C-alpha cells in the first residue's frame, strides 16, 4: 500500500439522522462546526437528512406510489386482451 496518501485526522464523529433523531458514532475525517454530547462524551456532529434507519428501502415501509394512475390506465388498455 502507498504511504502518505491517507488522511491522518481520523476521529470519532456523531452522525444524526434528522428525520428520526437517531445518532450513531463512527470514525471520519469530515469537518464540522457543531458538537453533541453522547454518553457524557463530546463528539463533532454531522446532520443527515436520511440514513439507513429512516430510508423506506431499509425500513421495509416502501410502497408503490402511482400518482398518475398509470397502472390502472395500462390495465384498462392492455390487461383484458385475452378475454376477447
Short mmCIF file of N, CA, C and O in Angstrom, two decimals:
data_model
loop_
_atom_site.label_atom_id
_atom_site.label_comp_id
_atom_site.label_asym_id
_atom_site.label_seq_id
_atom_site.Cartn_x
_atom_site.Cartn_y
_atom_site.Cartn_z
N UNK A 1 0.83 -1.16 0.00
CA UNK A 1 0.00 0.00 0.00
C UNK A 1 0.89 1.25 0.00
O UNK A 1 1.93 1.27 0.64
N UNK A 2 0.48 2.29 -0.71
CA UNK A 2 1.26 3.51 -0.78
C UNK A 2 1.23 4.25 0.55
O UNK A 2 0.21 4.30 1.22
N UNK A 3 2.34 4.82 0.90
CA UNK A 3 2.45 5.59 2.13
C UNK A 3 2.11 7.06 1.86
O UNK A 3 2.40 7.59 0.79
N UNK A 4 1.48 7.71 2.83
CA UNK A 4 1.24 9.14 2.76
C UNK A 4 0.05 9.59 1.93
O UNK A 4 -0.10 10.77 1.67
N UNK A 5 -0.83 8.67 1.49
CA UNK A 5 -1.98 9.09 0.69
C UNK A 5 -3.27 9.10 1.48
O UNK A 5 -4.28 9.59 1.01
N UNK A 6 -3.25 8.57 2.70
CA UNK A 6 -4.45 8.52 3.52
C UNK A 6 -4.42 9.65 4.55
O UNK A 6 -3.37 9.99 5.08
N UNK A 7 -5.58 10.24 4.87
CA UNK A 7 -5.61 11.32 5.86
C UNK A 7 -5.22 10.83 7.25
O UNK A 7 -5.47 9.68 7.62
N UNK A 8 -4.63 11.73 8.02
CA UNK A 8 -4.19 11.39 9.37
C UNK A 8 -5.17 11.82 10.45
O UNK A 8 -4.99 11.48 11.61
N UNK A 9 -6.20 12.58 10.09
CA UNK A 9 -7.08 13.17 11.09
C UNK A 9 -8.37 12.38 11.30
O UNK A 9 -9.43 12.96 11.51
N UNK A 10 -8.31 11.06 11.30
CA UNK A 10 -9.49 10.25 11.63
C UNK A 10 -9.82 10.43 13.10
O UNK A 10 -8.95 10.40 13.95
N UNK A 11 -11.10 10.62 13.39
CA UNK A 11 -11.56 10.75 14.76
C UNK A 11 -13.00 10.27 14.83
O UNK A 11 -13.64 10.09 13.80
N UNK A 12 -13.50 10.06 16.03
CA UNK A 12 -14.89 9.63 16.19
C UNK A 12 -15.80 10.83 15.96
O UNK A 12 -15.57 11.91 16.50
N UNK A 13 -16.84 10.63 15.13
CA UNK A 13 -17.79 11.67 14.77
C UNK A 13 -19.20 11.12 14.97
O UNK A 13 -19.46 9.95 14.65
N UNK A 14 -20.11 11.95 15.47
CA UNK A 14 -21.50 11.56 15.63
C UNK A 14 -22.30 12.01 14.42
O UNK A 14 -22.22 13.17 14.01
N UNK A 15 -23.04 11.10 13.82
CA UNK A 15 -23.93 11.39 12.70
C UNK A 15 -25.36 11.30 13.21
O UNK A 15 -25.74 10.30 13.82
N UNK A 16 -26.17 12.33 12.95
CA UNK A 16 -27.54 12.38 13.46
C UNK A 16 -28.51 12.42 12.30
O UNK A 16 -28.44 13.30 11.43
N UNK A 17 -29.43 11.47 12.28
CA UNK A 17 -30.50 11.42 11.29
C UNK A 17 -31.58 12.39 11.75
O UNK A 17 -32.19 12.20 12.79
N UNK A 18 -31.83 13.44 10.99
CA UNK A 18 -32.76 14.48 11.41
C UNK A 18 -34.22 14.05 11.28
O UNK A 18 -35.09 14.66 11.90
N UNK A 19 -34.51 13.00 10.52
CA UNK A 19 -35.90 12.59 10.37
C UNK A 19 -36.40 11.74 11.54
O UNK A 19 -37.58 11.73 11.85
N UNK A 20 -35.50 11.00 12.19
CA UNK A 20 -35.94 10.20 13.34
C UNK A 20 -35.06 10.37 14.58
O UNK A 20 -35.19 9.63 15.54
N UNK A 21 -34.16 11.35 14.55
CA UNK A 21 -33.33 11.73 15.69
C UNK A 21 -32.37 10.63 16.16
O UNK A 21 -31.87 10.68 17.28
N UNK A 22 -32.10 9.64 15.35
CA UNK A 22 -31.16 8.58 15.73
C UNK A 22 -29.73 9.07 15.53
O UNK A 22 -29.41 9.73 14.55
N UNK A 23 -28.86 8.75 16.48
CA UNK A 23 -27.45 9.17 16.44
C UNK A 23 -26.59 7.92 16.42
O UNK A 23 -26.80 6.98 17.18
N UNK A 24 -25.60 7.90 15.50
CA UNK A 24 -24.63 6.82 15.52
C UNK A 24 -23.24 7.41 15.40
O UNK A 24 -23.05 8.49 14.84
N UNK A 25 -22.27 6.73 15.96
CA UNK A 25 -20.90 7.23 16.03
C UNK A 25 -20.00 6.32 15.22
O UNK A 25 -20.05 5.10 15.34
N UNK A 26 -19.18 6.94 14.40
CA UNK A 26 -18.20 6.22 13.60
C UNK A 26 -16.99 7.11 13.39
O UNK A 26 -17.01 8.29 13.73
N UNK A 27 -15.95 6.56 12.81
CA UNK A 27 -14.75 7.35 12.56
C UNK A 27 -14.84 8.03 11.21
O UNK A 27 -15.31 7.43 10.25
N UNK A 28 -14.39 9.29 11.15
CA UNK A 28 -14.47 10.05 9.92
C UNK A 28 -13.46 11.19 9.94
O UNK A 28 -12.91 11.53 10.99
N UNK A 29 -13.25 11.80 8.78
CA UNK A 29 -12.38 12.97 8.67
C UNK A 29 -13.18 14.23 8.32
O UNK A 29 -12.59 15.27 8.08
N UNK A 30 -14.50 14.15 8.33
CA UNK A 30 -15.35 15.27 7.93
C UNK A 30 -15.17 16.45 8.91
O UNK A 30 -15.02 16.26 10.10
N UNK A 31 -15.16 17.67 8.34
CA UNK A 31 -15.06 18.88 9.15
C UNK A 31 -16.44 19.32 9.58
O UNK A 31 -17.36 19.35 8.78
N UNK A 32 -16.60 19.65 10.86
CA UNK A 32 -17.89 20.08 11.39
C UNK A 32 -17.70 21.31 12.26
O UNK A 32 -16.61 21.56 12.78
N UNK A 33 -18.80 22.05 12.43
CA UNK A 33 -18.79 23.22 13.32
C UNK A 33 -19.57 22.97 14.59
O UNK A 33 -19.39 23.65 15.58
N UNK A 34 -20.45 21.97 14.57
CA UNK A 34 -21.30 21.68 15.73
C UNK A 34 -20.77 20.48 16.49
O UNK A 34 -20.07 19.64 15.93
N UNK A 35 -21.16 20.40 17.76
CA UNK A 35 -20.81 19.24 18.59
C UNK A 35 -22.06 18.74 19.29
O UNK A 35 -23.06 19.45 19.39
N UNK A 36 -21.98 17.51 19.77
CA UNK A 36 -23.08 16.89 20.51
C UNK A 36 -22.47 16.05 21.62
O UNK A 36 -21.38 15.49 21.47
N UNK A 37 -23.19 15.94 22.73
CA UNK A 37 -22.74 15.11 23.83
C UNK A 37 -23.53 13.81 23.85
O UNK A 37 -24.76 13.82 23.90
N UNK A 38 -22.83 12.70 23.76
CA UNK A 38 -23.45 11.37 23.78
C UNK A 38 -22.75 10.55 24.86
O UNK A 38 -21.52 10.38 24.83
N UNK A 39 -23.50 10.05 25.81
CA UNK A 39 -22.98 9.24 26.91
C UNK A 39 -21.85 9.95 27.66
O UNK A 39 -20.85 9.33 28.04
N UNK A 40 -21.98 11.26 27.85
CA UNK A 40 -21.00 12.01 28.61
C UNK A 40 -19.76 12.40 27.85
O UNK A 40 -18.84 12.97 28.41
N UNK A 41 -19.69 12.12 26.57
CA UNK A 41 -18.52 12.45 25.75
C UNK A 41 -18.95 13.36 24.61
O UNK A 41 -20.02 13.16 24.02
N UNK A 42 -18.15 14.35 24.29
CA UNK A 42 -18.48 15.31 23.24
C UNK A 42 -17.87 14.87 21.92
O UNK A 42 -16.69 14.52 21.86
N UNK A 43 -18.72 14.86 20.87
CA UNK A 43 -18.30 14.47 19.53
C UNK A 43 -18.63 15.58 18.54
O UNK A 43 -19.60 16.30 18.73
N UNK A 44 -17.86 15.70 17.45
CA UNK A 44 -18.27 16.58 16.35
C UNK A 44 -19.56 16.01 15.75
O UNK A 44 -19.75 14.80 15.69
N UNK A 45 -20.47 16.89 15.31
CA UNK A 45 -21.79 16.47 14.85
C UNK A 45 -21.96 16.73 13.36
O UNK A 45 -21.68 17.83 12.87
N UNK A 46 -22.46 15.72 12.65
CA UNK A 46 -22.84 15.85 11.24
C UNK A 46 -24.32 15.51 11.16
O UNK A 46 -24.74 14.44 11.59
N UNK A 47 -25.12 16.44 10.62
CA UNK A 47 -26.56 16.23 10.49
C UNK A 47 -26.87 15.68 9.10
O UNK A 47 -26.40 16.21 8.10
N UNK A 48 -27.66 14.60 9.07
CA UNK A 48 -28.03 13.95 7.81
C UNK A 48 -29.54 13.99 7.63
O UNK A 48 -30.29 13.88 8.59
N UNK A 49 -29.98 14.12 6.39
CA UNK A 49 -31.41 14.14 6.10
C UNK A 49 -32.02 12.74 6.16
O UNK A 49 -33.13 12.55 6.62
N UNK A 50 -31.27 11.75 5.66
CA UNK A 50 -31.80 10.38 5.61
C UNK A 50 -30.65 9.40 5.76
O UNK A 50 -29.55 9.63 5.28
N UNK A 51 -30.89 8.32 6.51
CA UNK A 51 -29.90 7.26 6.69
C UNK A 51 -30.60 5.92 6.50
O UNK A 51 -31.79 5.86 6.21
N UNK A 52 -29.88 4.85 6.72
CA UNK A 52 -30.48 3.53 6.57
C UNK A 52 -31.56 3.28 7.62
O UNK A 52 -32.43 2.43 7.42
N UNK A 53 -31.55 4.02 8.72
CA UNK A 53 -32.58 3.82 9.74
C UNK A 53 -33.90 4.52 9.40
O UNK A 53 -34.91 4.26 10.03
N UNK A 54 -33.89 5.40 8.39
CA UNK A 54 -35.12 6.09 8.03
C UNK A 54 -35.49 5.94 6.55
O UNK A 54 -36.56 6.37 6.15
N UNK A 55 -34.63 5.34 5.74
CA UNK A 55 -34.91 5.18 4.32
C UNK A 55 -35.95 4.07 4.12
O UNK A 55 -35.85 3.01 4.72
N UNK A 56 -36.96 4.31 3.29
CA UNK A 56 -38.02 3.30 3.11
C UNK A 56 -37.52 1.95 2.62
O UNK A 56 -38.08 0.92 2.97
N UNK A 57 -36.47 1.91 1.83
CA UNK A 57 -35.96 0.64 1.33
C UNK A 57 -35.44 -0.23 2.47
O UNK A 57 -35.67 -1.43 2.52
N UNK A 58 -34.73 0.38 3.43
CA UNK A 58 -34.14 -0.37 4.52
C UNK A 58 -35.11 -0.64 5.66
O UNK A 58 -34.96 -1.59 6.41
N UNK A 59 -36.12 0.20 5.82
CA UNK A 59 -37.07 0.02 6.92
C UNK A 59 -38.21 -0.93 6.55
O UNK A 59 -38.95 -1.36 7.42
N UNK A 60 -38.39 -1.24 5.27
CA UNK A 60 -39.45 -2.14 4.84
C UNK A 60 -40.79 -1.45 4.69
O UNK A 60 -41.80 -2.11 4.52
N UNK A 61 -40.81 -0.14 4.74
CA UNK A 61 -42.06 0.61 4.61
C UNK A 61 -42.20 1.20 3.21
O UNK A 61 -42.86 2.20 3.02
N UNK A 62 -41.55 0.56 2.25
CA UNK A 62 -41.60 1.03 0.88
C UNK A 62 -42.95 0.69 0.26
O UNK A 62 -43.47 -0.41 0.45
N UNK A 63 -43.53 1.61 -0.47
CA UNK A 63 -44.79 1.34 -1.12
C UNK A 63 -44.80 1.94 -2.51
O UNK A 63 -44.12 2.93 -2.78
N UNK A 64 -45.56 1.34 -3.39
CA UNK A 64 -45.68 1.81 -4.75
C UNK A 64 -46.61 3.00 -4.80
O UNK A 64 -47.75 2.92 -4.35
N UNK A 65 -46.11 4.10 -5.32
CA UNK A 65 -46.92 5.30 -5.43
C UNK A 65 -47.25 5.51 -6.90
O UNK A 65 -46.39 5.70 -7.73
N UNK A 66 -48.52 5.42 -7.21
CA UNK A 66 -49.00 5.58 -8.58
C UNK A 66 -49.79 6.88 -8.65
O UNK A 66 -51.00 6.89 -8.50
N UNK A 67 -49.07 7.98 -8.87
CA UNK A 67 -49.72 9.29 -8.79
C UNK A 67 -50.58 9.61 -10.00
O UNK A 67 -51.56 10.32 -9.89
N UNK A 68 -50.21 9.10 -11.15
CA UNK A 68 -50.95 9.46 -12.36
C UNK A 68 -51.93 8.39 -12.80
O UNK A 68 -52.55 8.51 -13.85
N UNK A 69 -52.09 7.32 -12.03
CA UNK A 69 -52.99 6.24 -12.40
C UNK A 69 -52.48 5.43 -13.58
O UNK A 69 -53.25 4.90 -14.36
N UNK A 70 -51.18 5.36 -13.73
CA UNK A 70 -50.57 4.69 -14.89
C UNK A 70 -50.88 3.19 -14.92
O UNK A 70 -51.10 2.62 -15.98
N UNK A 71 -50.87 2.56 -13.75
CA UNK A 71 -51.13 1.12 -13.69
C UNK A 71 -52.57 0.85 -14.12
O UNK A 71 -52.82 -0.05 -14.95
N UNK A 72 -53.50 1.60 -13.62
CA UNK A 72 -54.90 1.41 -14.00
C UNK A 72 -55.12 1.70 -15.48
O UNK A 72 -55.88 1.01 -16.16
N UNK A 73 -54.45 2.71 -15.99
CA UNK A 73 -54.57 3.05 -17.41
C UNK A 73 -54.04 1.91 -18.28
O UNK A 73 -54.64 1.53 -19.27
N UNK A 74 -52.90 1.34 -17.87
CA UNK A 74 -52.32 0.23 -18.61
C UNK A 74 -53.24 -0.98 -18.59
O UNK A 74 -53.49 -1.61 -19.62
N UNK A 75 -53.77 -1.30 -17.42
CA UNK A 75 -54.65 -2.46 -17.31
C UNK A 75 -55.93 -2.27 -18.10
O UNK A 75 -56.46 -3.22 -18.68
N UNK A 76 -56.45 -1.06 -18.15
CA UNK A 76 -57.67 -0.83 -18.92
C UNK A 76 -57.41 -0.95 -20.42
O UNK A 76 -58.28 -1.37 -21.17
N UNK A 77 -56.22 -0.62 -20.86
CA UNK A 77 -55.90 -0.71 -22.29
C UNK A 77 -55.51 -2.12 -22.70
O UNK A 77 -55.97 -2.63 -23.71
N UNK A 78 -54.58 -2.72 -21.93
CA UNK A 78 -53.96 -3.97 -22.38
C UNK A 78 -54.23 -5.15 -21.47
O UNK A 78 -53.88 -6.28 -21.82
N UNK A 79 -54.81 -4.98 -20.34
CA UNK A 79 -54.99 -6.05 -19.37
C UNK A 79 -56.04 -7.07 -19.76
O UNK A 79 -55.98 -8.21 -19.34
N UNK A 80 -57.02 -6.70 -20.55
CA UNK A 80 -58.13 -7.60 -20.87
C UNK A 80 -58.05 -8.14 -22.29
O UNK A 80 -59.06 -8.47 -22.88
N UNK A 81 -56.89 -8.26 -22.87
CA UNK A 81 -56.74 -8.71 -24.25
C UNK A 81 -57.11 -10.17 -24.43
O UNK A 81 -57.60 -10.56 -25.48
N UNK A 82 -56.87 -11.01 -23.44
CA UNK A 82 -57.16 -12.43 -23.59
C UNK A 82 -58.63 -12.75 -23.44
O UNK A 82 -59.07 -13.84 -23.80
N UNK A 83 -59.42 -11.85 -22.91
CA UNK A 83 -60.84 -12.11 -22.71
C UNK A 83 -61.64 -12.02 -24.00
O UNK A 83 -62.74 -12.51 -24.08
N UNK A 84 -61.12 -11.39 -25.04
CA UNK A 84 -61.86 -11.21 -26.28
C UNK A 84 -62.03 -12.47 -27.06
O UNK A 84 -61.55 -13.39 -27.25
#
